[in-house]
Amino acid sequence: MIRIIVLLGYLLWLAAAVDAQSVKVSILVDLDPTSTERTVIVESITADRDGRLYVPDRVSGNILRVDPKTPKPVVVAKIEAREKDGKKMPAEGAGIAFNAQGDLFIASGSFGEVVRIRKTDLNPERPGIAETFATGTEGANGIVFDRQGNLFVAGGRSGRVYRVGPDGGVAQTAVQIDSFVRKLPDGKTEQAIVANGLDFDAKGILYVADTARGAIWKVEIGSDGKGGKPILLAQNPLLEGADGIAFDSSGKLWVAANERNAILTVTADGAVQEVAKNGSQGPLEFPSAIVFVGNTGYISNYDTPRRDNMAADGKTSIDGIGAPIAQIMP
Ligand SMILES: [Ca+2]
Ligand SMILES: [Ca+2]
């Protein structure tokens, strides 16, 4: 009898442990329910003041809006492809953020620009067309506004973080992260992006995700807009693939580690904790960014076929559902 009770207790504990792992991340919406392949590709996510989510689709150039209460994507704006050497060059929208006025900004690495869509042009009836806001931002990836309305733009493998004032124009280099290249466990793929996701803490200190090192840098920004020397807050194999970052309302930093299919937190003293992780089946499929609305974190999945997101066939990312938005409740 005692044995049975012990066994039952163990089974209950096991069920609770499994439950705690599995309830944390779920799918809010599949951005392409008809396919598990990368017909929609989203690298970043943000939210407006009403808690509605926005993601730029790199394939179509469309800006999709999703209301978490009725999660169906609608097109509210578009970044039109440009011509280069007689070929179509898509914007491949990366980082996305609102300014205080409610205008929407998207980084384009291929244009080397940040583009803007005015608040009044975010309209499902008549989707607005993005226009150039900032130039001189080679490798433009993660973006974030400071409290004064200056825009900071991560420059990917260049290691630069650019800054441009509230009116846009030519961006200036504010921060420099040293170059670094990491070889992935496959022995072939090289990861060289050292300035990726960005966010500010409540004190106005800038944080930079270093995808290549598996690290987070913090940088104090002076009143002249120039950054001081970057300080390494955390470097840890758990952070390999660190992509989008965001502070929650309690001041804890959250990190999407894309190639590990994992979500982590980093404390103010640099302690790294893994909150969620899964294999190629999802719900995390190469998570690229996270944004908080209240206490819920919404995660965009980029679904690159690499490392822990490689499908069972060893070639593709067809395991899972493709390009969903996932949600996590701490
Ligand atoms: Ca899908
Ligand atoms: Ca997948």
Short mmCIF file of C-alpha atoms and ligand atoms in Angstrom, two decimals:
data_model
loop_
_atom_site.label_atom_id
_atom_site.label_comp_id
_atom_site.label_asym_id
_atom_site.label_seq_id
_atom_site.Cartn_x
_atom_site.Cartn_y
_atom_site.Cartn_z
CA MET A 1 0.00 0.00 0.00
CA ILE A 2 2.76 2.42 1.00
CA ARG A 3 4.54 1.56 -2.21
CA ILE A 4 1.42 2.43 -4.20
CA ILE A 5 1.05 5.76 -2.38
CA VAL A 6 4.71 6.57 -3.02
CA LEU A 7 4.28 5.60 -6.66
CA LEU A 8 1.11 7.74 -6.94
CA GLY A 9 2.91 10.65 -5.30
CA TYR A 10 5.77 10.27 -7.75
CA LEU A 11 3.38 10.14 -10.72
CA LEU A 12 1.58 13.28 -9.50
CA TRP A 13 4.92 15.07 -9.05
CA LEU A 14 5.99 13.96 -12.53
CA ALA A 15 2.69 15.16 -14.05
CA ALA A 16 3.10 18.55 -12.30
CA ALA A 17 6.71 18.85 -13.45
CA VAL A 18 5.79 18.03 -17.06
CA ASP A 19 2.83 20.39 -16.84
CA ALA A 20 4.96 23.28 -15.55
CA GLN A 21 7.23 22.80 -18.57
CA SER A 22 4.48 22.41 -21.15
CA VAL A 23 2.02 25.12 -20.05
CA LYS A 24 4.60 27.86 -20.23
CA VAL A 25 4.73 28.30 -24.00
CA SER A 26 1.76 27.90 -26.34
CA ILE A 27 0.86 28.97 -29.86
CA LEU A 28 -1.16 32.19 -30.20
CA VAL A 29 -1.50 32.02 -33.98
CA ASP A 30 0.00 30.23 -36.99
CA LEU A 31 0.78 33.00 -39.50
CA ASP A 32 0.42 30.50 -42.34
CA PRO A 33 -1.94 27.65 -41.36
CA THR A 34 -1.71 26.13 -44.85
CA SER A 35 2.01 25.40 -44.60
CA THR A 36 4.74 24.25 -42.22
CA GLU A 37 7.41 25.76 -44.47
CA ARG A 38 8.77 29.29 -44.39
CA THR A 39 6.15 30.98 -46.60
CA VAL A 40 5.95 33.73 -43.97
CA ILE A 41 9.16 34.79 -42.20
CA VAL A 42 9.10 37.05 -39.16
CA GLU A 43 12.19 38.18 -37.32
CA SER A 44 10.73 40.64 -34.86
CA ILE A 45 7.58 41.62 -32.99
CA THR A 46 6.22 44.68 -31.21
CA ALA A 47 2.95 45.85 -29.67
CA ASP A 48 0.93 49.09 -29.77
CA ARG A 49 -0.64 50.77 -26.74
CA ASP A 50 -3.80 48.69 -27.15
CA GLY A 51 -1.77 45.47 -26.88
CA ARG A 52 -2.09 44.55 -30.53
CA LEU A 53 0.95 42.80 -32.05
CA TYR A 54 2.85 43.76 -35.22
CA VAL A 55 5.25 41.61 -37.26
CA PRO A 56 6.99 42.38 -40.58
CA ASP A 57 6.84 39.50 -43.09
CA ARG A 58 10.17 39.29 -44.93
CA VAL A 59 8.64 37.33 -47.82
CA SER A 60 5.76 39.64 -48.84
CA GLY A 61 6.93 42.91 -47.24
CA ASN A 62 3.56 43.09 -45.48
CA ILE A 63 3.24 44.38 -41.93
CA LEU A 64 0.82 42.06 -40.13
CA ARG A 65 -1.25 43.04 -37.12
CA VAL A 66 -2.59 40.45 -34.70
CA ASP A 67 -5.01 41.21 -31.88
CA PRO A 68 -4.29 38.52 -29.24
CA LYS A 69 -8.00 38.51 -28.29
CA THR A 70 -9.03 37.47 -31.82
CA PRO A 71 -5.73 36.24 -33.24
CA LYS A 72 -6.11 36.52 -37.00
CA PRO A 73 -3.38 38.35 -38.96
CA VAL A 74 -4.44 41.40 -41.00
CA VAL A 75 -2.23 43.43 -43.34
CA VAL A 76 -2.00 47.06 -42.12
CA ALA A 77 1.00 48.32 -44.14
CA LYS A 78 3.68 47.26 -46.59
CA ILE A 79 7.38 47.78 -47.32
CA GLU A 80 7.71 47.70 -51.10
CA ALA A 81 10.67 45.88 -52.64
CA ARG A 82 13.21 48.03 -54.50
CA GLU A 83 15.11 47.48 -57.72
CA LYS A 84 18.82 46.76 -57.56
CA ASP A 85 20.86 45.78 -60.62
CA GLY A 86 17.60 44.90 -62.41
CA LYS A 87 16.49 42.57 -59.62
CA LYS A 88 13.84 42.88 -56.93
CA MET A 89 15.40 43.59 -53.55
CA PRO A 90 12.97 42.94 -50.69
CA ALA A 91 13.35 44.96 -47.47
CA GLU A 92 13.60 41.79 -45.35
CA GLY A 93 12.15 43.70 -42.40
CA ALA A 94 13.94 42.97 -39.13
CA GLY A 95 13.54 44.98 -35.90
CA ILE A 96 10.19 46.74 -35.40
CA ALA A 97 9.22 49.43 -32.86
CA PHE A 98 6.74 52.26 -32.21
CA ASN A 99 7.76 55.77 -31.21
CA ALA A 100 5.80 57.67 -28.54
CA GLN A 101 3.59 59.23 -31.24
CA GLY A 102 2.44 55.80 -32.47
CA ASP A 103 4.32 55.79 -35.79
CA LEU A 104 5.80 52.39 -36.67
CA PHE A 105 9.46 51.81 -37.65
CA ILE A 106 11.08 48.77 -39.26
CA ALA A 107 14.78 48.05 -39.81
CA SER A 108 15.84 46.86 -43.25
CA GLY A 109 19.27 45.27 -43.49
CA SER A 110 19.12 45.00 -47.27
CA PHE A 111 18.25 48.73 -47.67
CA GLY A 112 20.67 49.71 -44.87
CA GLU A 113 17.79 51.87 -43.60
CA VAL A 114 15.03 52.16 -41.06
CA VAL A 115 11.66 52.85 -42.68
CA ARG A 116 8.59 54.48 -41.15
CA ILE A 117 4.83 54.10 -41.49
CA ARG A 118 2.78 56.93 -40.00
CA LYS A 119 0.20 56.00 -37.37
CA THR A 120 -2.69 57.08 -39.62
CA ASP A 121 -1.38 54.83 -42.43
CA LEU A 122 -1.61 51.64 -40.33
CA ASN A 123 -4.91 50.77 -41.91
CA PRO A 124 -6.29 47.36 -42.97
CA GLU A 125 -8.68 49.10 -45.41
CA ARG A 126 -5.85 50.92 -47.17
CA PRO A 127 -2.44 49.60 -46.01
CA GLY A 128 0.17 52.38 -45.87
CA ILE A 129 3.51 52.24 -47.71
CA ALA A 130 6.71 52.55 -45.67
CA GLU A 131 9.07 55.45 -46.39
CA THR A 132 12.74 56.02 -45.57
CA PHE A 133 13.31 57.39 -42.05
CA ALA A 134 16.98 56.75 -41.27
CA THR A 135 19.91 55.98 -43.57
CA GLY A 136 23.51 54.88 -43.04
CA THR A 137 22.47 51.90 -40.92
CA GLU A 138 24.36 49.03 -42.55
CA GLY A 139 23.13 45.63 -41.34
CA ALA A 140 20.12 47.24 -39.59
CA ASN A 141 18.58 44.67 -37.27
CA GLY A 142 17.22 45.29 -33.75
CA ILE A 143 15.79 48.77 -33.03
CA VAL A 144 14.67 50.60 -29.88
CA PHE A 145 13.72 54.17 -28.92
CA ASP A 146 15.10 55.93 -25.87
CA ARG A 147 12.88 58.16 -23.72
CA GLN A 148 13.92 61.27 -25.68
CA GLY A 149 12.70 59.73 -28.93
CA ASN A 150 16.15 58.90 -30.34
CA LEU A 151 16.25 55.67 -32.31
CA PHE A 152 19.04 53.13 -31.74
CA VAL A 153 19.72 50.59 -34.49
CA ALA A 154 21.86 47.45 -34.12
CA GLY A 155 24.16 46.87 -37.09
CA GLY A 156 24.51 43.08 -36.99
CA ARG A 157 27.97 41.78 -37.81
CA SER A 158 29.36 45.32 -38.12
CA GLY A 159 29.12 45.48 -34.32
CA ARG A 160 27.90 49.06 -34.54
CA VAL A 161 24.84 50.43 -32.80
CA TYR A 162 23.70 53.56 -34.63
CA ARG A 163 21.74 56.47 -33.25
CA VAL A 164 19.44 58.86 -35.08
CA GLY A 165 17.35 61.71 -33.67
CA PRO A 166 13.53 61.89 -33.59
CA ASP A 167 13.41 63.47 -37.08
CA GLY A 168 15.49 60.73 -38.73
CA GLY A 169 18.18 61.32 -41.35
CA VAL A 170 21.72 59.98 -41.47
CA ALA A 171 22.49 57.82 -38.42
CA GLN A 172 25.71 58.14 -36.41
CA THR A 173 27.63 55.33 -34.70
CA ALA A 174 26.96 55.42 -30.94
CA VAL A 175 28.37 52.06 -29.80
CA GLN A 176 30.92 49.57 -31.14
CA ILE A 177 30.92 45.89 -30.14
CA ASP A 178 34.13 44.08 -31.17
CA SER A 179 33.86 41.51 -33.97
CA PHE A 180 33.57 37.83 -33.12
CA VAL A 181 32.80 34.68 -35.11
CA ARG A 182 31.50 31.44 -33.58
CA LYS A 183 31.38 28.15 -35.44
CA LEU A 184 28.21 26.14 -34.82
CA PRO A 185 28.37 22.49 -33.68
CA ASP A 186 27.85 21.39 -37.31
CA GLY A 187 31.45 22.56 -37.86
CA LYS A 188 30.43 24.62 -40.92
CA THR A 189 27.96 27.40 -40.11
CA GLU A 190 29.55 30.62 -38.89
CA GLN A 191 27.69 33.06 -36.68
CA ALA A 192 29.16 36.60 -36.78
CA ILE A 193 26.29 38.83 -35.61
CA VAL A 194 27.47 40.69 -32.51
CA ALA A 195 24.89 43.52 -32.37
CA ASN A 196 21.36 42.14 -32.63
CA GLY A 197 18.42 42.68 -30.24
CA LEU A 198 18.27 45.94 -28.25
CA ASP A 199 16.38 47.25 -25.23
CA PHE A 200 16.73 49.90 -22.53
CA ASP A 201 16.31 49.22 -18.83
CA ALA A 202 14.34 51.57 -16.53
CA LYS A 203 17.54 53.59 -15.85
CA GLY A 204 18.13 54.24 -19.54
CA ILE A 205 21.05 51.81 -19.94
CA LEU A 206 21.19 50.12 -23.35
CA TYR A 207 21.42 46.31 -23.62
CA VAL A 208 22.70 44.58 -26.76
CA ALA A 209 22.25 40.90 -27.61
CA ASP A 210 25.44 39.36 -29.05
CA THR A 211 24.31 36.36 -31.10
CA ALA A 212 27.82 35.21 -31.98
CA ARG A 213 29.32 35.23 -28.47
CA GLY A 214 26.13 34.09 -26.73
CA ALA A 215 26.27 37.21 -24.61
CA ILE A 216 24.51 40.36 -23.42
CA TRP A 217 26.31 43.71 -23.32
CA LYS A 218 25.24 46.78 -21.38
CA VAL A 219 26.21 50.28 -22.44
CA GLU A 220 25.69 53.60 -20.73
CA ILE A 221 24.60 56.30 -23.16
CA GLY A 222 25.90 59.81 -22.46
CA SER A 223 23.90 63.03 -22.81
CA ASP A 224 25.70 63.55 -26.15
CA GLY A 225 24.11 60.29 -27.41
CA LYS A 226 27.46 58.47 -27.45
CA GLY A 227 27.81 55.12 -25.73
CA GLY A 228 30.52 54.35 -23.22
CA LYS A 229 32.61 51.19 -23.29
CA PRO A 230 30.33 48.11 -23.57
CA ILE A 231 30.34 46.00 -20.38
CA LEU A 232 29.78 42.25 -20.62
CA LEU A 233 26.73 41.48 -18.44
CA ALA A 234 26.57 37.76 -19.24
CA GLN A 235 28.21 35.25 -21.56
CA ASN A 236 26.97 31.68 -21.41
CA PRO A 237 26.54 28.72 -23.82
CA LEU A 238 22.81 28.90 -22.93
CA LEU A 239 22.75 32.30 -24.69
CA GLU A 240 24.14 31.03 -28.00
CA GLY A 241 21.87 32.49 -30.67
CA ALA A 242 20.74 35.38 -28.41
CA ASP A 243 18.49 37.40 -30.73
CA GLY A 244 15.59 39.62 -29.59
CA ILE A 245 15.56 40.88 -26.00
CA ALA A 246 12.96 42.65 -23.82
CA PHE A 247 12.57 43.75 -20.23
CA ASP A 248 9.38 42.67 -18.46
CA SER A 249 7.51 44.99 -16.08
CA SER A 250 9.51 43.68 -13.10
CA GLY A 251 12.80 44.72 -14.74
CA LYS A 252 13.95 41.22 -15.69
CA LEU A 253 15.60 40.83 -19.09
CA TRP A 254 14.22 38.13 -21.39
CA VAL A 255 16.20 36.67 -24.28
CA ALA A 256 15.12 34.64 -27.32
CA ALA A 257 18.02 32.25 -28.11
CA ASN A 258 17.15 31.39 -31.69
CA GLU A 259 19.41 28.44 -32.56
CA ARG A 260 18.70 26.75 -29.20
CA ASN A 261 14.88 27.04 -29.49
CA ALA A 262 14.99 28.55 -26.01
CA ILE A 263 13.77 31.50 -23.95
CA LEU A 264 15.97 32.68 -21.09
CA THR A 265 16.12 35.37 -18.47
CA VAL A 266 19.15 37.35 -17.30
CA THR A 267 19.16 39.11 -13.92
CA ALA A 268 20.79 42.47 -13.20
CA ASP A 269 23.86 40.65 -11.83
CA GLY A 270 24.20 38.52 -14.96
CA ALA A 271 22.67 35.22 -13.77
CA VAL A 272 21.23 33.28 -16.74
CA GLN A 273 18.20 31.01 -16.36
CA GLU A 274 16.51 28.89 -19.01
CA VAL A 275 12.73 29.36 -18.87
CA ALA A 276 11.62 27.28 -21.85
CA LYS A 277 13.21 25.10 -24.49
CA ASN A 278 11.99 22.54 -27.00
CA GLY A 279 13.12 20.49 -29.98
CA SER A 280 12.25 21.01 -33.64
CA GLN A 281 8.52 20.32 -33.13
CA GLY A 282 7.91 23.67 -31.42
CA PRO A 283 6.16 25.68 -30.02
CA LEU A 284 9.49 27.58 -30.15
CA GLU A 285 10.88 27.37 -33.70
CA PHE A 286 14.04 29.49 -33.89
CA PRO A 287 12.53 32.21 -31.64
CA SER A 288 13.72 35.60 -32.87
CA ALA A 289 12.13 38.21 -30.60
CA ILE A 290 9.88 38.75 -27.59
CA VAL A 291 7.58 41.61 -26.56
CA PHE A 292 5.57 41.96 -23.35
CA VAL A 293 1.95 43.06 -23.14
CA GLY A 294 1.13 43.15 -19.44
CA ASN A 295 2.54 39.92 -18.04
CA THR A 296 2.35 37.95 -21.28
CA GLY A 297 5.37 37.63 -23.53
CA TYR A 298 4.69 37.22 -27.25
CA ILE A 299 7.39 35.53 -29.31
CA SER A 300 8.03 35.61 -33.06
CA ASN A 301 9.44 32.42 -34.58
CA TYR A 302 11.87 32.77 -37.49
CA ASP A 303 12.07 29.01 -38.14
CA THR A 304 15.55 28.78 -39.67
CA PRO A 305 16.61 25.14 -40.28
CA ARG A 306 19.60 25.19 -37.97
CA ARG A 307 20.89 23.52 -34.82
CA ASP A 308 18.03 22.64 -32.39
CA ASN A 309 15.39 23.74 -34.93
CA MET A 310 16.59 21.36 -37.65
CA ALA A 311 13.75 19.03 -38.66
CA ALA A 312 14.05 15.26 -38.33
CA ASP A 313 15.08 15.07 -42.01
CA GLY A 314 18.29 16.97 -41.13
CA LYS A 315 17.77 19.46 -43.99
CA THR A 316 14.69 21.60 -43.42
CA SER A 317 12.62 23.20 -40.66
CA ILE A 318 9.33 21.51 -41.66
CA ASP A 319 8.83 20.05 -38.16
CA GLY A 320 6.42 22.17 -36.14
CA ILE A 321 4.00 24.62 -37.78
CA GLY A 322 6.27 27.16 -39.46
CA ALA A 323 5.93 30.85 -38.61
CA PRO A 324 3.77 31.18 -35.52
CA ILE A 325 3.54 33.74 -32.75
CA ALA A 326 3.97 31.92 -29.45
CA GLN A 327 3.00 33.18 -26.01
CA ILE A 328 4.60 32.71 -22.62
CA MET A 329 3.14 33.51 -19.23
CA PRO A 330 5.77 33.90 -16.52
CA CA B 1 2.25 27.41 -40.71
CA CA B 2 9.72 24.39 -38.03
#
